[in-house]
Amino acid sequence: MMPTRRDLKFDHSKTDLKNWHARGPLIGHYMNALSIFFPEGERFFIHSLRLYRDQITDPELKKAVTAFIGQEAMHGREHEEYNELLAAQGLPAAELGEVVNTILAQLKKLPKAMQLSITIALEHFTAIYGDHLLRHPELTEGSDPEMVAMWNWHALEETEHKGVAYDVYTKVMGKTLSSYALRTSTLIGVTALFLGLIAAFHVRIAMADKAAKKGVREWAGYAWFLFGPVGGLRKIALPWLDYFKPGFHPWDHDNREFLSRIDEIVARHAVPASKPTLASAA
Ligand SMILES: [Fe+2]
Ligand SMILES: [Fe+2]
């Protein structure tokens, strides 16, 4: 699967970011909390791949890495604007972004193999979360259309490039017991850190929004969103576990059938000068 860099724009200037999700502010704030991680997180992914760029000689993989970097850069740009608007609407996005920056600055001091293993672990998360969002459009149905388009675009491109960082890791680390041990132990550490931070960020944002109702009913709705029949954390549990199979590859979860959905988003959101390539023509 060769990813395509697309220059798309999403305009949230007219969106009430405190209340954009059809299922209420607490769900919207959960996704707002996720957005805080992206700009710097995605720059970290790019940085960790660049550490190994000179070791990648396969022309197809080289091309895929360039496209991966292009996609993540675009995601970073759009989420940065989204986060700036969160701050402008009175939410603590800048403060929480600083927490992310501080953590990533520490991670950049680790040996480069560990940094790449962190990237592929987090890419596993974006791939399985993205799949979940694409598989269950009812979870965002009726929400602000511009936000829905943006999250779907991000999920689709995360799907498109989900094998790239993993292929780089396999290429440079080999299929050895130590490379297996590093990637799986990293996933466990990253999962604990990531889920803990998301929960903390979510609570911080929700508490900062004084107008949002935060009664038992609202928190129950949030719990349903995560753990109900189509709940995100419940549904990603099994795909998360697949990472521990010795021969795992992200495309073992073959969900390429969703990718044609990008065409409609491109038609509405492409920056005119960028002449993006439609997925169907790629
Ligand atoms: Fe991304
Ligand atoms: Fe990604």
PDB file of C-alpha atoms and ligand atoms in Angstrom:
ATOM      1  CA  MET A   1       0.000   0.000   0.000  1.00  0.00           C
ATOM      2  CA  MET A   2       1.640   3.246  -1.149  1.00  0.00           C
ATOM      3  CA  PRO A   3       0.372   6.282   0.823  1.00  0.00           C
ATOM      4  CA  THR A   4      -0.401   9.564  -0.935  1.00  0.00           C
ATOM      5  CA  ARG A   5       0.417  12.974   0.513  1.00  0.00           C
ATOM      6  CA  ARG A   6      -2.638  15.220   0.280  1.00  0.00           C
ATOM      7  CA  ASP A   7      -2.866  18.883   1.138  1.00  0.00           C
ATOM      8  CA  LEU A   8      -6.318  19.253   2.671  1.00  0.00           C
ATOM      9  CA  LYS A   9      -7.779  22.037   4.808  1.00  0.00           C
ATOM     10  CA  PHE A  10     -10.486  21.864   7.439  1.00  0.00           C
ATOM     11  CA  ASP A  11     -12.127  25.000   8.774  1.00  0.00           C
ATOM     12  CA  HIS A  12     -13.161  24.831  12.426  1.00  0.00           C
ATOM     13  CA  SER A  13     -13.413  28.588  12.904  1.00  0.00           C
ATOM     14  CA  LYS A  14     -17.207  28.413  13.057  1.00  0.00           C
ATOM     15  CA  THR A  15     -17.314  25.222  15.129  1.00  0.00           C
ATOM     16  CA  ASP A  16     -18.127  25.276  18.815  1.00  0.00           C
ATOM     17  CA  LEU A  17     -15.264  23.008  19.872  1.00  0.00           C
ATOM     18  CA  LYS A  18     -16.799  22.665  23.316  1.00  0.00           C
ATOM     19  CA  ASN A  19     -19.883  21.075  21.873  1.00  0.00           C
ATOM     20  CA  TRP A  20     -19.251  19.594  18.439  1.00  0.00           C
ATOM     21  CA  HIS A  21     -20.036  15.929  19.063  1.00  0.00           C
ATOM     22  CA  ALA A  22     -23.627  14.723  18.702  1.00  0.00           C
ATOM     23  CA  ARG A  23     -23.249  12.591  21.839  1.00  0.00           C
ATOM     24  CA  GLY A  24     -22.357  15.592  23.971  1.00  0.00           C
ATOM     25  CA  PRO A  25     -19.399  17.635  25.205  1.00  0.00           C
ATOM     26  CA  LEU A  26     -17.747  14.845  27.206  1.00  0.00           C
ATOM     27  CA  ILE A  27     -17.314  12.735  24.079  1.00  0.00           C
ATOM     28  CA  GLY A  28     -16.182  15.759  22.063  1.00  0.00           C
ATOM     29  CA  HIS A  29     -13.629  16.557  24.779  1.00  0.00           C
ATOM     30  CA  TYR A  30     -12.304  12.998  24.641  1.00  0.00           C
ATOM     31  CA  MET A  31     -11.497  13.522  20.964  1.00  0.00           C
ATOM     32  CA  ASN A  32     -10.206  17.039  21.722  1.00  0.00           C
ATOM     33  CA  ALA A  33      -7.844  15.408  24.248  1.00  0.00           C
ATOM     34  CA  LEU A  34      -6.603  13.019  21.539  1.00  0.00           C
ATOM     35  CA  SER A  35      -5.911  15.964  19.247  1.00  0.00           C
ATOM     36  CA  ILE A  36      -3.533  17.504  21.799  1.00  0.00           C
ATOM     37  CA  PHE A  37      -1.111  14.605  21.228  1.00  0.00           C
ATOM     38  CA  PHE A  38      -0.960  14.799  17.471  1.00  0.00           C
ATOM     39  CA  PRO A  39       1.131  17.747  16.294  1.00  0.00           C
ATOM     40  CA  GLU A  40       4.200  16.974  18.415  1.00  0.00           C
ATOM     41  CA  GLY A  41       3.551  13.226  18.451  1.00  0.00           C
ATOM     42  CA  GLU A  42       3.539  13.120  14.667  1.00  0.00           C
ATOM     43  CA  ARG A  43       6.708  15.209  14.514  1.00  0.00           C
ATOM     44  CA  PHE A  44       8.270  12.581  16.780  1.00  0.00           C
ATOM     45  CA  PHE A  45       7.228   9.810  14.337  1.00  0.00           C
ATOM     46  CA  ILE A  46       8.846  11.729  11.474  1.00  0.00           C
ATOM     47  CA  HIS A  47      11.992  12.319  13.552  1.00  0.00           C
ATOM     48  CA  SER A  48      12.309   8.617  14.462  1.00  0.00           C
ATOM     49  CA  LEU A  49      12.009   7.517  10.820  1.00  0.00           C
ATOM     50  CA  ARG A  50      14.550  10.111   9.720  1.00  0.00           C
ATOM     51  CA  LEU A  51      17.048   8.551  12.155  1.00  0.00           C
ATOM     52  CA  TYR A  52      17.043   5.486   9.883  1.00  0.00           C
ATOM     53  CA  ARG A  53      16.459   7.085   6.501  1.00  0.00           C
ATOM     54  CA  ASP A  54      20.008   6.457   5.241  1.00  0.00           C
ATOM     55  CA  GLN A  55      19.627   2.723   5.954  1.00  0.00           C
ATOM     56  CA  ILE A  56      16.589   2.380   3.702  1.00  0.00           C
ATOM     57  CA  THR A  57      17.715   1.433   0.240  1.00  0.00           C
ATOM     58  CA  ASP A  58      14.600  -0.256  -1.152  1.00  0.00           C
ATOM     59  CA  PRO A  59      13.143   2.368  -3.558  1.00  0.00           C
ATOM     60  CA  GLU A  60       9.501   1.461  -2.760  1.00  0.00           C
ATOM     61  CA  LEU A  61      10.049   1.753   0.987  1.00  0.00           C
ATOM     62  CA  LYS A  62      11.945   5.018   0.460  1.00  0.00           C
ATOM     63  CA  LYS A  63       8.977   6.414  -1.462  1.00  0.00           C
ATOM     64  CA  ALA A  64       6.583   5.189   1.218  1.00  0.00           C
ATOM     65  CA  VAL A  65       8.646   6.872   3.958  1.00  0.00           C
ATOM     66  CA  THR A  66       8.560  10.178   2.052  1.00  0.00           C
ATOM     67  CA  ALA A  67       4.776   9.883   1.691  1.00  0.00           C
ATOM     68  CA  PHE A  68       4.441   8.928   5.384  1.00  0.00           C
ATOM     69  CA  ILE A  69       6.382  12.063   6.376  1.00  0.00           C
ATOM     70  CA  GLY A  70       4.208  14.155   4.048  1.00  0.00           C
ATOM     71  CA  GLN A  71       0.991  12.774   5.514  1.00  0.00           C
ATOM     72  CA  GLU A  72       2.056  13.165   9.143  1.00  0.00           C
ATOM     73  CA  ALA A  73       3.233  16.732   8.470  1.00  0.00           C
ATOM     74  CA  MET A  74      -0.227  17.591   7.095  1.00  0.00           C
ATOM     75  CA  HIS A  75      -1.938  15.954  10.085  1.00  0.00           C
ATOM     76  CA  GLY A  76       0.323  17.912  12.416  1.00  0.00           C
ATOM     77  CA  ARG A  77      -0.535  21.183  10.677  1.00  0.00           C
ATOM     78  CA  GLU A  78      -4.295  20.612  10.830  1.00  0.00           C
ATOM     79  CA  HIS A  79      -4.277  19.412  14.445  1.00  0.00           C
ATOM     80  CA  GLU A  80      -2.128  22.381  15.414  1.00  0.00           C
ATOM     81  CA  GLU A  81      -4.813  24.725  14.081  1.00  0.00           C
ATOM     82  CA  TYR A  82      -7.497  22.669  15.812  1.00  0.00           C
ATOM     83  CA  ASN A  83      -5.567  22.875  19.109  1.00  0.00           C
ATOM     84  CA  GLU A  84      -5.042  26.623  18.731  1.00  0.00           C
ATOM     85  CA  LEU A  85      -8.799  27.027  18.357  1.00  0.00           C
ATOM     86  CA  LEU A  86      -9.340  24.880  21.458  1.00  0.00           C
ATOM     87  CA  ALA A  87      -7.102  27.307  23.348  1.00  0.00           C
ATOM     88  CA  ALA A  88      -8.885  30.316  21.811  1.00  0.00           C
ATOM     89  CA  GLN A  89     -12.182  28.871  23.048  1.00  0.00           C
ATOM     90  CA  GLY A  90     -10.838  28.742  26.595  1.00  0.00           C
ATOM     91  CA  LEU A  91      -9.630  25.145  26.889  1.00  0.00           C
ATOM     92  CA  PRO A  92      -6.173  24.284  28.321  1.00  0.00           C
ATOM     93  CA  ALA A  93      -4.738  22.983  25.027  1.00  0.00           C
ATOM     94  CA  ALA A  94      -1.500  24.979  25.222  1.00  0.00           C
ATOM     95  CA  GLU A  95      -0.747  23.821  28.763  1.00  0.00           C
ATOM     96  CA  LEU A  96      -1.395  20.167  27.873  1.00  0.00           C
ATOM     97  CA  GLY A  97       0.578  20.500  24.631  1.00  0.00           C
ATOM     98  CA  GLU A  98       3.547  21.539  26.784  1.00  0.00           C
ATOM     99  CA  VAL A  99       3.209  18.313  28.791  1.00  0.00           C
ATOM    100  CA  VAL A 100       3.390  16.344  25.524  1.00  0.00           C
ATOM    101  CA  ASN A 101       6.449  18.352  24.433  1.00  0.00           C
ATOM    102  CA  THR A 102       8.234  17.667  27.722  1.00  0.00           C
ATOM    103  CA  ILE A 103       7.607  13.919  27.495  1.00  0.00           C
ATOM    104  CA  LEU A 104       8.681  13.716  23.853  1.00  0.00           C
ATOM    105  CA  ALA A 105      11.867  15.675  24.573  1.00  0.00           C
ATOM    106  CA  GLN A 106      12.759  12.940  27.093  1.00  0.00           C
ATOM    107  CA  LEU A 107      11.877  10.152  24.641  1.00  0.00           C
ATOM    108  CA  LYS A 108      14.213  11.701  22.057  1.00  0.00           C
ATOM    109  CA  LYS A 109      17.113  10.988  24.435  1.00  0.00           C
ATOM    110  CA  LEU A 110      16.491   7.225  24.210  1.00  0.00           C
ATOM    111  CA  PRO A 111      18.500   4.937  21.889  1.00  0.00           C
ATOM    112  CA  LYS A 112      17.178   5.318  18.361  1.00  0.00           C
ATOM    113  CA  ALA A 113      15.877   1.723  18.151  1.00  0.00           C
ATOM    114  CA  MET A 114      13.692   2.449  21.159  1.00  0.00           C
ATOM    115  CA  GLN A 115      12.439   5.636  19.554  1.00  0.00           C
ATOM    116  CA  LEU A 116      11.450   3.719  16.416  1.00  0.00           C
ATOM    117  CA  SER A 117       9.755   1.043  18.535  1.00  0.00           C
ATOM    118  CA  ILE A 118       7.723   3.802  20.248  1.00  0.00           C
ATOM    119  CA  THR A 119       6.667   5.107  16.846  1.00  0.00           C
ATOM    120  CA  ILE A 120       5.476   1.700  15.623  1.00  0.00           C
ATOM    121  CA  ALA A 121       3.638   1.093  18.902  1.00  0.00           C
ATOM    122  CA  LEU A 122       1.808   4.429  18.596  1.00  0.00           C
ATOM    123  CA  GLU A 123       1.183   3.795  14.903  1.00  0.00           C
ATOM    124  CA  HIS A 124      -0.457   0.532  15.964  1.00  0.00           C
ATOM    125  CA  PHE A 125      -2.785   2.624  18.125  1.00  0.00           C
ATOM    126  CA  THR A 126      -3.590   5.103  15.346  1.00  0.00           C
ATOM    127  CA  ALA A 127      -4.220   2.183  12.957  1.00  0.00           C
ATOM    128  CA  ILE A 128      -6.625   0.304  15.227  1.00  0.00           C
ATOM    129  CA  TYR A 129      -8.339   3.471  16.501  1.00  0.00           C
ATOM    130  CA  GLY A 130      -8.639   4.663  12.902  1.00  0.00           C
ATOM    131  CA  ASP A 131     -10.137   1.346  11.840  1.00  0.00           C
ATOM    132  CA  HIS A 132     -12.634   1.595  14.673  1.00  0.00           C
ATOM    133  CA  LEU A 133     -13.750   5.086  13.637  1.00  0.00           C
ATOM    134  CA  LEU A 134     -14.120   4.025   9.994  1.00  0.00           C
ATOM    135  CA  ARG A 135     -15.931   0.811  10.868  1.00  0.00           C
ATOM    136  CA  HIS A 136     -18.466   2.587  13.104  1.00  0.00           C
ATOM    137  CA  PRO A 137     -19.617   5.814  11.427  1.00  0.00           C
ATOM    138  CA  GLU A 138     -22.554   5.807  13.864  1.00  0.00           C
ATOM    139  CA  LEU A 139     -20.108   6.921  16.570  1.00  0.00           C
ATOM    140  CA  THR A 140     -19.726  10.355  14.949  1.00  0.00           C
ATOM    141  CA  GLU A 141     -23.075  10.544  13.147  1.00  0.00           C
ATOM    142  CA  GLY A 142     -24.835  13.903  13.473  1.00  0.00           C
ATOM    143  CA  SER A 143     -21.699  15.671  14.753  1.00  0.00           C
ATOM    144  CA  ASP A 144     -20.139  18.802  13.217  1.00  0.00           C
ATOM    145  CA  PRO A 145     -19.493  17.795   9.557  1.00  0.00           C
ATOM    146  CA  GLU A 146     -16.142  19.577   9.330  1.00  0.00           C
ATOM    147  CA  MET A 147     -14.880  17.739  12.418  1.00  0.00           C
ATOM    148  CA  VAL A 148     -16.211  14.414  11.165  1.00  0.00           C
ATOM    149  CA  ALA A 149     -14.465  14.952   7.807  1.00  0.00           C
ATOM    150  CA  MET A 150     -11.194  15.823   9.528  1.00  0.00           C
ATOM    151  CA  TRP A 151     -11.228  12.802  11.838  1.00  0.00           C
ATOM    152  CA  ASN A 152     -12.160  10.513   8.959  1.00  0.00           C
ATOM    153  CA  TRP A 153      -9.385  11.929   6.779  1.00  0.00           C
ATOM    154  CA  HIS A 154      -6.897  11.328   9.569  1.00  0.00           C
ATOM    155  CA  ALA A 155      -8.190   7.789  10.178  1.00  0.00           C
ATOM    156  CA  LEU A 156      -8.015   7.002   6.446  1.00  0.00           C
ATOM    157  CA  GLU A 157      -4.451   8.205   6.049  1.00  0.00           C
ATOM    158  CA  GLU A 158      -3.378   6.415   9.236  1.00  0.00           C
ATOM    159  CA  THR A 159      -4.808   3.291   7.614  1.00  0.00           C
ATOM    160  CA  GLU A 160      -3.079   3.979   4.317  1.00  0.00           C
ATOM    161  CA  HIS A 161       0.374   4.351   5.916  1.00  0.00           C
ATOM    162  CA  LYS A 162       0.004   1.903   8.807  1.00  0.00           C
ATOM    163  CA  GLY A 163       2.620  -0.507   7.425  1.00  0.00           C
ATOM    164  CA  VAL A 164       5.348   2.034   6.656  1.00  0.00           C
ATOM    165  CA  ALA A 165       7.071   2.626  10.014  1.00  0.00           C
ATOM    166  CA  TYR A 166       6.601  -1.064  10.811  1.00  0.00           C
ATOM    167  CA  ASP A 167       8.349  -2.065   7.567  1.00  0.00           C
ATOM    168  CA  VAL A 168      11.234   0.262   8.390  1.00  0.00           C
ATOM    169  CA  TYR A 169      11.511  -1.324  11.844  1.00  0.00           C
ATOM    170  CA  THR A 170      11.543  -4.845  10.391  1.00  0.00           C
ATOM    171  CA  LYS A 171      14.094  -3.805   7.793  1.00  0.00           C
ATOM    172  CA  VAL A 172      16.567  -2.255  10.219  1.00  0.00           C
ATOM    173  CA  MET A 173      15.962  -4.459  13.269  1.00  0.00           C
ATOM    174  CA  GLY A 174      15.411  -7.780  11.519  1.00  0.00           C
ATOM    175  CA  LYS A 175      12.997 -10.487  12.628  1.00  0.00           C
ATOM    176  CA  THR A 176      14.965 -11.492  15.692  1.00  0.00           C
ATOM    177  CA  LEU A 177      13.956 -12.354  19.219  1.00  0.00           C
ATOM    178  CA  SER A 178      15.414  -9.071  20.470  1.00  0.00           C
ATOM    179  CA  SER A 179      13.490  -7.008  17.902  1.00  0.00           C
ATOM    180  CA  TYR A 180      10.309  -8.859  18.940  1.00  0.00           C
ATOM    181  CA  ALA A 181      11.054  -8.289  22.630  1.00  0.00           C
ATOM    182  CA  LEU A 182      11.697  -4.579  22.061  1.00  0.00           C
ATOM    183  CA  ARG A 183       8.552  -3.898  20.047  1.00  0.00           C
ATOM    184  CA  THR A 184       6.217  -5.844  22.359  1.00  0.00           C
ATOM    185  CA  SER A 185       7.631  -4.522  25.627  1.00  0.00           C
ATOM    186  CA  THR A 186       7.463  -1.006  24.173  1.00  0.00           C
ATOM    187  CA  LEU A 187       3.805  -1.507  23.287  1.00  0.00           C
ATOM    188  CA  ILE A 188       3.017  -2.364  26.896  1.00  0.00           C
ATOM    189  CA  GLY A 189       4.843   0.705  28.206  1.00  0.00           C
ATOM    190  CA  VAL A 190       3.396   3.015  25.563  1.00  0.00           C
ATOM    191  CA  THR A 191      -0.133   1.707  26.202  1.00  0.00           C
ATOM    192  CA  ALA A 192       0.081   2.432  29.924  1.00  0.00           C
ATOM    193  CA  LEU A 193       1.509   5.909  29.328  1.00  0.00           C
ATOM    194  CA  PHE A 194      -0.810   6.813  26.462  1.00  0.00           C
ATOM    195  CA  LEU A 195      -4.076   5.648  28.065  1.00  0.00           C
ATOM    196  CA  GLY A 196      -3.137   7.257  31.380  1.00  0.00           C
ATOM    197  CA  LEU A 197      -2.331  10.578  29.725  1.00  0.00           C
ATOM    198  CA  ILE A 198      -5.481  10.569  27.595  1.00  0.00           C
ATOM    199  CA  ALA A 199      -7.630   9.967  30.663  1.00  0.00           C
ATOM    200  CA  ALA A 200      -5.848  12.765  32.564  1.00  0.00           C
ATOM    201  CA  PHE A 201      -6.048  15.199  29.620  1.00  0.00           C
ATOM    202  CA  HIS A 202      -9.696  14.390  29.099  1.00  0.00           C
ATOM    203  CA  VAL A 203     -10.595  15.105  32.717  1.00  0.00           C
ATOM    204  CA  ARG A 204      -8.539  18.327  32.691  1.00  0.00           C
ATOM    205  CA  ILE A 205     -10.314  19.600  29.548  1.00  0.00           C
ATOM    206  CA  ALA A 206     -13.770  18.508  30.727  1.00  0.00           C
ATOM    207  CA  MET A 207     -13.268  20.263  34.078  1.00  0.00           C
ATOM    208  CA  ALA A 208     -12.109  23.440  32.348  1.00  0.00           C
ATOM    209  CA  ASP A 209     -15.383  23.547  30.413  1.00  0.00           C
ATOM    210  CA  LYS A 210     -17.620  24.917  33.143  1.00  0.00           C
ATOM    211  CA  ALA A 211     -20.725  24.906  30.932  1.00  0.00           C
ATOM    212  CA  ALA A 212     -20.512  21.192  30.049  1.00  0.00           C
ATOM    213  CA  LYS A 213     -22.889  18.991  32.004  1.00  0.00           C
ATOM    214  CA  LYS A 214     -20.891  16.438  33.970  1.00  0.00           C
ATOM    215  CA  GLY A 215     -23.456  14.398  35.813  1.00  0.00           C
ATOM    216  CA  VAL A 216     -23.701  10.638  36.203  1.00  0.00           C
ATOM    217  CA  ARG A 217     -25.667  10.423  32.948  1.00  0.00           C
ATOM    218  CA  GLU A 218     -22.940  12.224  30.962  1.00  0.00           C
ATOM    219  CA  TRP A 219     -20.099  10.121  32.428  1.00  0.00           C
ATOM    220  CA  ALA A 220     -22.164   6.977  31.772  1.00  0.00           C
ATOM    221  CA  GLY A 221     -22.469   8.071  28.118  1.00  0.00           C
ATOM    222  CA  TYR A 222     -18.711   8.514  28.009  1.00  0.00           C
ATOM    223  CA  ALA A 223     -18.201   5.036  29.522  1.00  0.00           C
ATOM    224  CA  TRP A 224     -20.563   3.648  26.871  1.00  0.00           C
ATOM    225  CA  PHE A 225     -18.496   5.377  24.179  1.00  0.00           C
ATOM    226  CA  LEU A 226     -15.374   3.590  25.423  1.00  0.00           C
ATOM    227  CA  PHE A 227     -16.680   0.284  26.764  1.00  0.00           C
ATOM    228  CA  GLY A 228     -20.198  -0.220  25.318  1.00  0.00           C
ATOM    229  CA  PRO A 229     -21.060  -2.704  22.537  1.00  0.00           C
ATOM    230  CA  VAL A 230     -19.204  -0.594  19.965  1.00  0.00           C
ATOM    231  CA  GLY A 231     -16.961   1.108  22.542  1.00  0.00           C
ATOM    232  CA  GLY A 232     -13.513   2.150  21.328  1.00  0.00           C
ATOM    233  CA  LEU A 233     -11.404   0.558  24.049  1.00  0.00           C
ATOM    234  CA  ARG A 234     -13.463  -2.605  24.019  1.00  0.00           C
ATOM    235  CA  LYS A 235     -13.275  -3.053  20.248  1.00  0.00           C
ATOM    236  CA  ILE A 236      -9.573  -2.351  19.899  1.00  0.00           C
ATOM    237  CA  ALA A 237      -8.576  -4.856  22.598  1.00  0.00           C
ATOM    238  CA  LEU A 238      -8.259  -7.866  20.269  1.00  0.00           C
ATOM    239  CA  PRO A 239      -6.500  -6.038  17.404  1.00  0.00           C
ATOM    240  CA  TRP A 240      -4.158  -4.571  20.063  1.00  0.00           C
ATOM    241  CA  LEU A 241      -3.288  -8.089  21.210  1.00  0.00           C
ATOM    242  CA  ASP A 242      -2.476  -9.235  17.665  1.00  0.00           C
ATOM    243  CA  TYR A 243       0.693  -7.148  17.911  1.00  0.00           C
ATOM    244  CA  PHE A 244       2.108  -9.887  20.137  1.00  0.00           C
ATOM    245  CA  LYS A 245       1.978 -12.510  17.379  1.00  0.00           C
ATOM    246  CA  PRO A 246       5.578 -13.138  16.339  1.00  0.00           C
ATOM    247  CA  GLY A 247       4.851 -12.665  12.612  1.00  0.00           C
ATOM    248  CA  PHE A 248       2.452  -9.735  13.054  1.00  0.00           C
ATOM    249  CA  HIS A 249       2.126  -7.113  10.320  1.00  0.00           C
ATOM    250  CA  PRO A 250      -0.301  -4.125  10.403  1.00  0.00           C
ATOM    251  CA  TRP A 251      -1.883  -5.257   7.118  1.00  0.00           C
ATOM    252  CA  ASP A 252      -2.911  -8.556   8.763  1.00  0.00           C
ATOM    253  CA  HIS A 253      -5.906  -6.331   9.574  1.00  0.00           C
ATOM    254  CA  ASP A 254      -6.859  -5.802   5.956  1.00  0.00           C
ATOM    255  CA  ASN A 255      -9.312  -2.901   5.903  1.00  0.00           C
ATOM    256  CA  ARG A 256      -8.382  -1.356   2.569  1.00  0.00           C
ATOM    257  CA  GLU A 257     -12.060  -1.367   1.609  1.00  0.00           C
ATOM    258  CA  PHE A 258     -12.461   1.900   3.561  1.00  0.00           C
ATOM    259  CA  LEU A 259      -9.836   3.785   1.578  1.00  0.00           C
ATOM    260  CA  SER A 260     -12.092   4.804  -1.313  1.00  0.00           C
ATOM    261  CA  ARG A 261     -13.910   7.079   1.162  1.00  0.00           C
ATOM    262  CA  ILE A 262     -11.028   9.526   0.903  1.00  0.00           C
ATOM    263  CA  ASP A 263     -12.176  10.670  -2.555  1.00  0.00           C
ATOM    264  CA  GLU A 264     -15.228  12.470  -1.232  1.00  0.00           C
ATOM    265  CA  ILE A 265     -13.196  14.231   1.474  1.00  0.00           C
ATOM    266  CA  VAL A 266     -10.556  15.254  -1.076  1.00  0.00           C
ATOM    267  CA  ALA A 267     -13.254  16.638  -3.380  1.00  0.00           C
ATOM    268  CA  ARG A 268     -14.494  18.932  -0.609  1.00  0.00           C
ATOM    269  CA  HIS A 269     -11.304  19.836   1.228  1.00  0.00           C
ATOM    270  CA  ALA A 270      -8.341  19.801  -1.168  1.00  0.00           C
ATOM    271  CA  VAL A 271      -6.294  22.980  -1.313  1.00  0.00           C
ATOM    272  CA  PRO A 272      -6.786  23.873  -5.016  1.00  0.00           C
ATOM    273  CA  ALA A 273      -3.111  24.289  -5.955  1.00  0.00           C
ATOM    274  CA  SER A 274      -2.032  20.956  -4.476  1.00  0.00           C
ATOM    275  CA  LYS A 275      -3.667  18.766  -7.169  1.00  0.00           C
ATOM    276  CA  PRO A 276      -3.959  15.771  -4.846  1.00  0.00           C
ATOM    277  CA  THR A 277      -4.076  12.287  -6.251  1.00  0.00           C
ATOM    278  CA  LEU A 278      -7.283  10.443  -5.473  1.00  0.00           C
ATOM    279  CA  ALA A 279      -6.879   7.142  -3.698  1.00  0.00           C
ATOM    280  CA  SER A 280      -8.815   5.401  -6.448  1.00  0.00           C
ATOM    281  CA  ALA A 281      -6.238   6.506  -8.995  1.00  0.00           C
ATOM    282  CA  ALA A 282      -3.212   5.693  -6.829  1.00  0.00           C
TER     283      ALA A 282
HETATM  284 FE    FE B   1      -1.284  11.143  11.621  1.00  0.00          FE
HETATM  285 FE    FE B   2       0.568   7.783  11.431  1.00  0.00          FE
END
